[in-house]
CSV table of C-alpha atoms in Angstrom, one decimal:
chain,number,residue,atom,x,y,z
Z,1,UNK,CA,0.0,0.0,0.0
Z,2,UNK,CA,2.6,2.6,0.9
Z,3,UNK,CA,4.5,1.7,-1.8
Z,4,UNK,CA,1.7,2.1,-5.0
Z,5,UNK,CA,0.8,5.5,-2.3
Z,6,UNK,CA,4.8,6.5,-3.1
Z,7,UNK,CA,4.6,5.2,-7.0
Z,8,UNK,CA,1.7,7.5,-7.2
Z,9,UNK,CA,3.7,10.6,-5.7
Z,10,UNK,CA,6.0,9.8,-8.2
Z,11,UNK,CA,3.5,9.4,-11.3
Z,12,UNK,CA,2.0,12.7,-10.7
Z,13,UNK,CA,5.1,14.9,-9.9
Z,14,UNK,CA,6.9,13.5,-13.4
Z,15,UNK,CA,3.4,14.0,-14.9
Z,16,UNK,CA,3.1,17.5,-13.6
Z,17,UNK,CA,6.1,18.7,-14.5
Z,18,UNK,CA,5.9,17.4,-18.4
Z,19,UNK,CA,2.2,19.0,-18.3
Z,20,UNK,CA,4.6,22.4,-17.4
Z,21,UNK,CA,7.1,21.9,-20.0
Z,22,UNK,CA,4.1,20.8,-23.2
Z,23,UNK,CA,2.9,24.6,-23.3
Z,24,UNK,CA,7.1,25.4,-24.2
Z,25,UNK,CA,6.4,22.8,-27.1
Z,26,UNK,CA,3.4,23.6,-28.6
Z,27,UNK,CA,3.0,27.0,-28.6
Z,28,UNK,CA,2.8,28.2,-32.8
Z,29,UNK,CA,5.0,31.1,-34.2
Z,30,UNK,CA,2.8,34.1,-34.0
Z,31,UNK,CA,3.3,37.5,-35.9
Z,32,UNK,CA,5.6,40.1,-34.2
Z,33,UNK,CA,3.5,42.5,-31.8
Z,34,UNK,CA,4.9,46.2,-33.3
Z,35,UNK,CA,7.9,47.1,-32.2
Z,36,UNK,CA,8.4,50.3,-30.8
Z,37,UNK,CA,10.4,52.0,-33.3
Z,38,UNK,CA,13.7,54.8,-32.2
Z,39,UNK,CA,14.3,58.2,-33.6
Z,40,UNK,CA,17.2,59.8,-34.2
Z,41,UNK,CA,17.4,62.7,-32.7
Z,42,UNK,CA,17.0,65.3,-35.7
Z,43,UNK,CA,18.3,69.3,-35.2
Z,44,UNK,CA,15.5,71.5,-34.9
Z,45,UNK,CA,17.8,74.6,-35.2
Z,46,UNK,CA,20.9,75.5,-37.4
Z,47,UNK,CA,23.9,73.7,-35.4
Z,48,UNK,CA,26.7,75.4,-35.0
Z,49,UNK,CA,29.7,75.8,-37.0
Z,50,UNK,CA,31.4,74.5,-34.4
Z,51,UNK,CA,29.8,71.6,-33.9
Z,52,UNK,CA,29.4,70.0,-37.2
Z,53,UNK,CA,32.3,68.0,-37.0
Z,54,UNK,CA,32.8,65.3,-39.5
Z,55,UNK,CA,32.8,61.8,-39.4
Z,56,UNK,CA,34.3,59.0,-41.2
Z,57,UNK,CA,32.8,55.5,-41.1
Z,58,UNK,CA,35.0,53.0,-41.8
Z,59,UNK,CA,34.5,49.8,-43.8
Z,60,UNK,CA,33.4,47.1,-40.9
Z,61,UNK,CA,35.1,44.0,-39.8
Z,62,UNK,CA,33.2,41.1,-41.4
Z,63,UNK,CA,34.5,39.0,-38.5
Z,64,UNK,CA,34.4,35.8,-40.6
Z,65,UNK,CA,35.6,33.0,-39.1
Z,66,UNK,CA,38.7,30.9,-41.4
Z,67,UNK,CA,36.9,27.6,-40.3
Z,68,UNK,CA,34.3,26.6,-43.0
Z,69,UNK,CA,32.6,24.4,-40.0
Z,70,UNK,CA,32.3,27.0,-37.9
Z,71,UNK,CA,31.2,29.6,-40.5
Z,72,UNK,CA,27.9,26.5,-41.4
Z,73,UNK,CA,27.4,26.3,-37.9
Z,74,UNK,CA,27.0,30.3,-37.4
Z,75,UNK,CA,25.1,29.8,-40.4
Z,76,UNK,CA,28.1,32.9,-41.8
Z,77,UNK,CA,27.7,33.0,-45.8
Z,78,UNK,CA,31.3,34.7,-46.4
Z,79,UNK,CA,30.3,36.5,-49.6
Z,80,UNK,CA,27.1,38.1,-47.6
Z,81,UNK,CA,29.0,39.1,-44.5
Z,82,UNK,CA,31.6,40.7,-46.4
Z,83,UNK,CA,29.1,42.5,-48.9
Z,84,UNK,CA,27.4,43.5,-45.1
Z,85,UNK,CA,30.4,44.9,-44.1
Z,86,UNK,CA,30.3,47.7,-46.3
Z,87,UNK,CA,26.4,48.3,-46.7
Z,88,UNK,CA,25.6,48.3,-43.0
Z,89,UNK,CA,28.4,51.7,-42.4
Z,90,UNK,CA,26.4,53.2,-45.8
Z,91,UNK,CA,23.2,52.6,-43.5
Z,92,UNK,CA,25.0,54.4,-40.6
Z,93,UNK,CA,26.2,57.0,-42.7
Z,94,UNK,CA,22.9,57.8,-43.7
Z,95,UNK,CA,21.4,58.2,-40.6
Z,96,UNK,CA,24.0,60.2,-39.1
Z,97,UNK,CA,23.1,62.4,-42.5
Z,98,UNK,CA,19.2,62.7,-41.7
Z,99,UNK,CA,20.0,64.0,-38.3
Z,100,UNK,CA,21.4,67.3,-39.9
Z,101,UNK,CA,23.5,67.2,-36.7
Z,102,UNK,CA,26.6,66.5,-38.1
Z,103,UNK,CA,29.3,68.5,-41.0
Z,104,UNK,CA,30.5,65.7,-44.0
Z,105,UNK,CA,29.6,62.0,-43.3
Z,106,UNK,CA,31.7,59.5,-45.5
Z,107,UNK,CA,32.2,56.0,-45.3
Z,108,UNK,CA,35.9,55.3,-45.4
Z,109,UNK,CA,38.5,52.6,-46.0
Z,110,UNK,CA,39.3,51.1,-43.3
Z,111,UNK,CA,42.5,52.9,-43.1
Z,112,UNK,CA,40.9,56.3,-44.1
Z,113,UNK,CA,42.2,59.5,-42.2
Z,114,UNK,CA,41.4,63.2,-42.4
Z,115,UNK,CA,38.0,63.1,-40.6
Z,116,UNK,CA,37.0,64.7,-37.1
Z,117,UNK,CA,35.4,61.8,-35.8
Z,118,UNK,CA,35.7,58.1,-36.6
Z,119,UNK,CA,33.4,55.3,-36.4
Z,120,UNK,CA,34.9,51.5,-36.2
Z,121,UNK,CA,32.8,48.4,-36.4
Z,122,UNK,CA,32.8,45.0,-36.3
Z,123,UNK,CA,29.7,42.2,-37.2
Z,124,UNK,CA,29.2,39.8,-34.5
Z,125,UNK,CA,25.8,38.5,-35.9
Z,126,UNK,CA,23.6,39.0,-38.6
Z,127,UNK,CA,21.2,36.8,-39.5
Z,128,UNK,CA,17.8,38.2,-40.7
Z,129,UNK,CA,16.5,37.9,-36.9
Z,130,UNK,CA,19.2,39.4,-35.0
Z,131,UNK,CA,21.7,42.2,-35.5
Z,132,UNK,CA,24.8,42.7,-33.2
Z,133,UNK,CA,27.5,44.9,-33.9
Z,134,UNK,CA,30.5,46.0,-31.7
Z,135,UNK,CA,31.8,49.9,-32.3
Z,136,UNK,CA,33.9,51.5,-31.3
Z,137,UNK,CA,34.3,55.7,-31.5
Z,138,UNK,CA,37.4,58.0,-32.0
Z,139,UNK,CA,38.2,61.3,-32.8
Z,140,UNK,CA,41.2,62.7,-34.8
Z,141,UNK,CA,43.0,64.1,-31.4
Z,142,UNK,CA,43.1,60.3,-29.9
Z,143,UNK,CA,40.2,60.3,-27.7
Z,144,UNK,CA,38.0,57.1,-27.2
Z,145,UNK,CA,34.1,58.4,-27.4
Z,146,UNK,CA,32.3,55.2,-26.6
Z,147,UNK,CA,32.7,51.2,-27.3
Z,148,UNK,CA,29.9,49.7,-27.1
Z,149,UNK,CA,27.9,47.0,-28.4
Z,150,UNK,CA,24.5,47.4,-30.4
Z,151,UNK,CA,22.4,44.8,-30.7
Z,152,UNK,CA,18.1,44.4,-31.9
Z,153,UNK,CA,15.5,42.0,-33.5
Z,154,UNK,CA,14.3,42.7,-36.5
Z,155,UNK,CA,11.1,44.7,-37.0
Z,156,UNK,CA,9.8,42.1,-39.2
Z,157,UNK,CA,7.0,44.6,-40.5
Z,158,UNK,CA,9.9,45.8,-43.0
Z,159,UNK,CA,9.8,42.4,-44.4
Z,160,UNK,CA,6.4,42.5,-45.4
Z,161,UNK,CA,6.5,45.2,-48.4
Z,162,UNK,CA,10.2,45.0,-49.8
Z,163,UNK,CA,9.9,47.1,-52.8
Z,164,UNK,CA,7.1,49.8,-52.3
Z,165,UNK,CA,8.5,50.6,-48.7
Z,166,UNK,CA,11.8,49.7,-48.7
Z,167,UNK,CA,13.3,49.6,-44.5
Z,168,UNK,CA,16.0,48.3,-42.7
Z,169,UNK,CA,14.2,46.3,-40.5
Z,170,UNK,CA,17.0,47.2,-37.9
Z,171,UNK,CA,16.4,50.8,-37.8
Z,172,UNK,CA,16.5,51.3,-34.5
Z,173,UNK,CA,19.8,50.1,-34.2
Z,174,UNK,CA,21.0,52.6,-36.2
Z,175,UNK,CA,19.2,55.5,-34.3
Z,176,UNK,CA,19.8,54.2,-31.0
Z,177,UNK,CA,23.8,54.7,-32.2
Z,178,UNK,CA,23.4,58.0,-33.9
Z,179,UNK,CA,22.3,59.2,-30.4
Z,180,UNK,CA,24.6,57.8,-28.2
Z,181,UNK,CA,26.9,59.5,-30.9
Z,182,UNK,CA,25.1,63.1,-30.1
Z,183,UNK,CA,25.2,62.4,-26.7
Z,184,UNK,CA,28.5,62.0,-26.3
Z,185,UNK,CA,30.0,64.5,-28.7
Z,186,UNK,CA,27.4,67.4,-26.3
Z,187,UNK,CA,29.5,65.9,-23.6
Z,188,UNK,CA,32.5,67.7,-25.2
Z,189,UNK,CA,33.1,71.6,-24.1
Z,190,UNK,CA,32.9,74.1,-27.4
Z,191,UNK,CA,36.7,74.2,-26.2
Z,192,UNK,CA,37.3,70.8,-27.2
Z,193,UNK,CA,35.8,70.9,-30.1
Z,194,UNK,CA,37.4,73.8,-31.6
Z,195,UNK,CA,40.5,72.4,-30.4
Z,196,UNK,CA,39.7,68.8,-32.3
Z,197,UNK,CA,39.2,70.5,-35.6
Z,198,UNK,CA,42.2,72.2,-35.5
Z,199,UNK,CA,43.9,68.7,-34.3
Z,200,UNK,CA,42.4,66.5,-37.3
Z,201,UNK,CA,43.5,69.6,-39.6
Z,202,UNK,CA,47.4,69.2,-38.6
Z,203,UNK,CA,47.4,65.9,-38.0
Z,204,UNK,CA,46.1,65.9,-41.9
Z,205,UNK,CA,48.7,67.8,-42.6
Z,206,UNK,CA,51.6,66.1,-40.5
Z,207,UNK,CA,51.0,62.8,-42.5
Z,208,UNK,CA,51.4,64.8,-45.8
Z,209,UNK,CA,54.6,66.6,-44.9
Z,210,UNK,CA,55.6,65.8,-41.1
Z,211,UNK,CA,59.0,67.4,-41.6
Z,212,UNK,CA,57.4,70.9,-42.4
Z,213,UNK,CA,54.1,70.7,-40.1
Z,214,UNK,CA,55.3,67.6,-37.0
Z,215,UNK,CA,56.6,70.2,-34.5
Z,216,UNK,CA,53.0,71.3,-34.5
Z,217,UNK,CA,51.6,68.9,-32.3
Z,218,UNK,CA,52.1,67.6,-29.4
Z,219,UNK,CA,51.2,63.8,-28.1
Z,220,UNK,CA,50.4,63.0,-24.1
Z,221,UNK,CA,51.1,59.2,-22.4
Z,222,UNK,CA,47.4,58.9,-23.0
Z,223,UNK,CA,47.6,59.5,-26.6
Z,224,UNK,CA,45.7,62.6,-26.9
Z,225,UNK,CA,47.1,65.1,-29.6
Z,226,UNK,CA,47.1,69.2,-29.4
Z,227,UNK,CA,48.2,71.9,-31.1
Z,228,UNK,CA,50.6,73.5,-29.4
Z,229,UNK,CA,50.8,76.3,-32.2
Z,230,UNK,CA,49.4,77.2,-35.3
Z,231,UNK,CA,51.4,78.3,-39.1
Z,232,UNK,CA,50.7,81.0,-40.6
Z,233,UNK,CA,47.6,80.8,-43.1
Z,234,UNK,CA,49.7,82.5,-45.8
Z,235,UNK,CA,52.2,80.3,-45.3
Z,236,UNK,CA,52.8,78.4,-49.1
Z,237,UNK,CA,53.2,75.5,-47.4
Z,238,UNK,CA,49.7,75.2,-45.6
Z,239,UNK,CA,48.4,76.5,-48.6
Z,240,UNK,CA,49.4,73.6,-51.1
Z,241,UNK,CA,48.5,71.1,-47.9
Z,242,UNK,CA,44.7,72.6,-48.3
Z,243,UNK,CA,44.8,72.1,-52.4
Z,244,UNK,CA,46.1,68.6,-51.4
Z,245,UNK,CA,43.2,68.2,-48.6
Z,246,UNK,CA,40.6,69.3,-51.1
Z,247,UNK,CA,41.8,66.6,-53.7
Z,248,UNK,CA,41.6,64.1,-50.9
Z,249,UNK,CA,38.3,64.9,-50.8
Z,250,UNK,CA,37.2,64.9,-53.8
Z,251,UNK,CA,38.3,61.3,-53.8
Z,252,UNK,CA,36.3,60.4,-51.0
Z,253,UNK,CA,33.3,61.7,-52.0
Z,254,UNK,CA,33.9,59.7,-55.5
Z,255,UNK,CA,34.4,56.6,-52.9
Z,256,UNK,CA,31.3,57.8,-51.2
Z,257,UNK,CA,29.3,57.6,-54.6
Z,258,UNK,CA,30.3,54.2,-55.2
Z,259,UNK,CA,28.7,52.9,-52.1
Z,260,UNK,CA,26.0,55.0,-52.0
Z,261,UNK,CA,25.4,53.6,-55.8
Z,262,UNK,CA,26.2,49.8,-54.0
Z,263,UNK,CA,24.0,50.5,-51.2
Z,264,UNK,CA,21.0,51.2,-53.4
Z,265,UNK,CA,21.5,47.8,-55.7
Z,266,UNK,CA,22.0,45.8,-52.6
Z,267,UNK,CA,19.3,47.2,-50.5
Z,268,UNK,CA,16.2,45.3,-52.2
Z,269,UNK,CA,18.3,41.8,-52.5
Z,270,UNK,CA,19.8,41.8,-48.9
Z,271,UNK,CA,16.5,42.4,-47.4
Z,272,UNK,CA,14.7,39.6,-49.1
Z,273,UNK,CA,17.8,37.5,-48.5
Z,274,UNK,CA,16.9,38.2,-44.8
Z,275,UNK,CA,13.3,37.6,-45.3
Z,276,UNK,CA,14.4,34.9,-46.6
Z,277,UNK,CA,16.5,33.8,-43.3
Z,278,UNK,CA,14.2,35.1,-40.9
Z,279,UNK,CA,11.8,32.4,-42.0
Z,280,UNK,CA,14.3,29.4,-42.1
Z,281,UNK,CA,15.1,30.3,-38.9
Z,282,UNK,CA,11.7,30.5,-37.6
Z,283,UNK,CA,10.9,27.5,-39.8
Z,284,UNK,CA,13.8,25.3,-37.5
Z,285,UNK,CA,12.8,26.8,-34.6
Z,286,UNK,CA,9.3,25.7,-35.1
Z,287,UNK,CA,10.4,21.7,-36.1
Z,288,UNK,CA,12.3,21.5,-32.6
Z,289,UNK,CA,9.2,22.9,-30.5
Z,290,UNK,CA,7.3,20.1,-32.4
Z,291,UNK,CA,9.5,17.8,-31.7
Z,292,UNK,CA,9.4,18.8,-28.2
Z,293,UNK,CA,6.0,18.4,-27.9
Z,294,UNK,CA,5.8,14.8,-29.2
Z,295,UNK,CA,8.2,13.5,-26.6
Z,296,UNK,CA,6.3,15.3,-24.1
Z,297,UNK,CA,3.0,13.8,-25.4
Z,298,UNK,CA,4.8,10.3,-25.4
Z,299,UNK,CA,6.7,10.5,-22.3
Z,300,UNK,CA,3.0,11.8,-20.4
Z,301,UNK,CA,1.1,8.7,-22.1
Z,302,UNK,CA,4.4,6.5,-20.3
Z,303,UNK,CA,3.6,8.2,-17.4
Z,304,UNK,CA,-0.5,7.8,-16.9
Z,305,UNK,CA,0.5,4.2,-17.6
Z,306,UNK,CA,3.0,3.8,-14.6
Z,307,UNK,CA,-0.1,5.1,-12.3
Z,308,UNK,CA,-2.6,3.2,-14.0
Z,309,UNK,CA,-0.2,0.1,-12.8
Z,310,UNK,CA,0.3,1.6,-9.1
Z,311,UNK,CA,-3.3,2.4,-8.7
């Protein structure tokens, strides 16, 4: 008697806790609730001269591993991670652009110079579901802005409509970085920045002719650059350094016209590619919670049975 009484304890604890774990299996992929979208902050008012610095945003690290096994299990496609790593800074560049909050935003090399401000990043995941990127901030005079990692889900509503409303579906991890960006450049003094356009124009210079413009700057155990004085602006010198900066940009903004042009043929083929992930994903996902639930269901019918036998 004590024993079917204890076999019976048993029973029903497994058979409870199964009964907990078949709601995990069976539940059905539903549509995404809305997701609440993030703004950039946008300038209401004409910014300052002063603070319009500009910013450079280099190619990202594609972060693909050399291991083809570990790339398949990742599920990493080499050619789309690489083509990411040069669309996804054309999508930060152009929301830093719609904010009107900063000067020139280019998308650089990943050894490109001559900008204010300098934007790093590196690809940890990107899969049509999930975006995660590590980046890191600079600025021309050595200083580290923020580091920081940005990661969101996709707002799958900007896979429903792929050519009438094109959308990154991961907007709003874009905006959520081109405030933190805002943020911290406000937490500069108008000192500072004054002082960082002058550094990123003779550092600029420096790398053109350091024998002529080297003694101009001055380098702390942190890193951080200053000017320590200032050439004359009729000097020939700093005049043939600015006909040489204004080439350099010239060049850049044919760079710049290249990815924007590459930016606009990939946009409609890299979201449906996502689309296209997003719902293998979910597809998987879906298998192994049905698979779930029929061991559940199986291992519950085991279980009424062993109480049927101690009742």
């Amino acid at each position: 008697m004590n024993q079917s009484f204890s076999s019976t304890r048993v029973g029903m604890a497994l058979l409870a806790g199964l009964l907990a774990l078949a709601p995990l299996g069976g539940c059905v992929v539903q549509e995404q609730k809305p997701m609440v979208r993030i703004a950039a902050e946008k300038a209401t008012v004409e910014v300052a001269e002063d603070d319009l610095l500009d910013v450079g945003v280099r190619l990202f690290d594609p972060n693909v591993p050399e291991d083809e096994k570990e790339q398949e299990k990742r599920r990493i496609f080499p050619e789309v991670r690489n083509a990411e790593s040069r669309y996804i800074p054309v999508l930060i560049r152009d929301t830093l652009e719609s904010t009107g909050q900063w000067g020139q935003v280019r998308v650089l090399p990943r050894d490109g110079t001559g900008m204010e401000v300098f934007v790093d990043g590196r690809i940890v995941a990107s899969d049509g579901r999930q975006l995660e990127l590590d980046i890191v901030v600079t600025d021309a005079a050595g200083r580290t802005w923020l580091r920081k990692t940005y990661e969101g889900e996709a707002d799958t509503r900007a896979y429903k409509d792929v050519v009438s409303k094109p959308r990154d579906p991961f907007e709003n991890v874009y905006n959520t970085f081109a405030n933190d960006l805002l943020a911290a450049r406000r937490a500069l003094t108008v000192e500072q920045r004054q002082q960082l356009r002058r550094v990123a124009d003779m550092r600029f210079a420096a790398d053109l002719a350091p024998y002529a413009f080297g003694g101009y700057l001055a380098k702390d155990r942190k890193g951080v650059y200053t000017v320590t004085r200032l050439p004359a602006a009729d000097d020939p010198v700093v005049q043939r350094m600015q006909r040489v900066r204004e080439r350099d940009y010239a060049l850049v903004d044919t760079l710049n016209e290249y990815y924007a042009n590459f930016g606009g043929s990939m946009a409609e083929p890299y979201t449906n590619w996502r689309k296209y992930n997003h719902e293998e994903l979910e597809a998987e996902a879906q298998a192994k919670r049905e698979a779930l639930t029929l061991h559940v269901l199986c291992a519950e019918a085991v279980v009424r049975g062993i109480m049927a036998g101690a009742e």
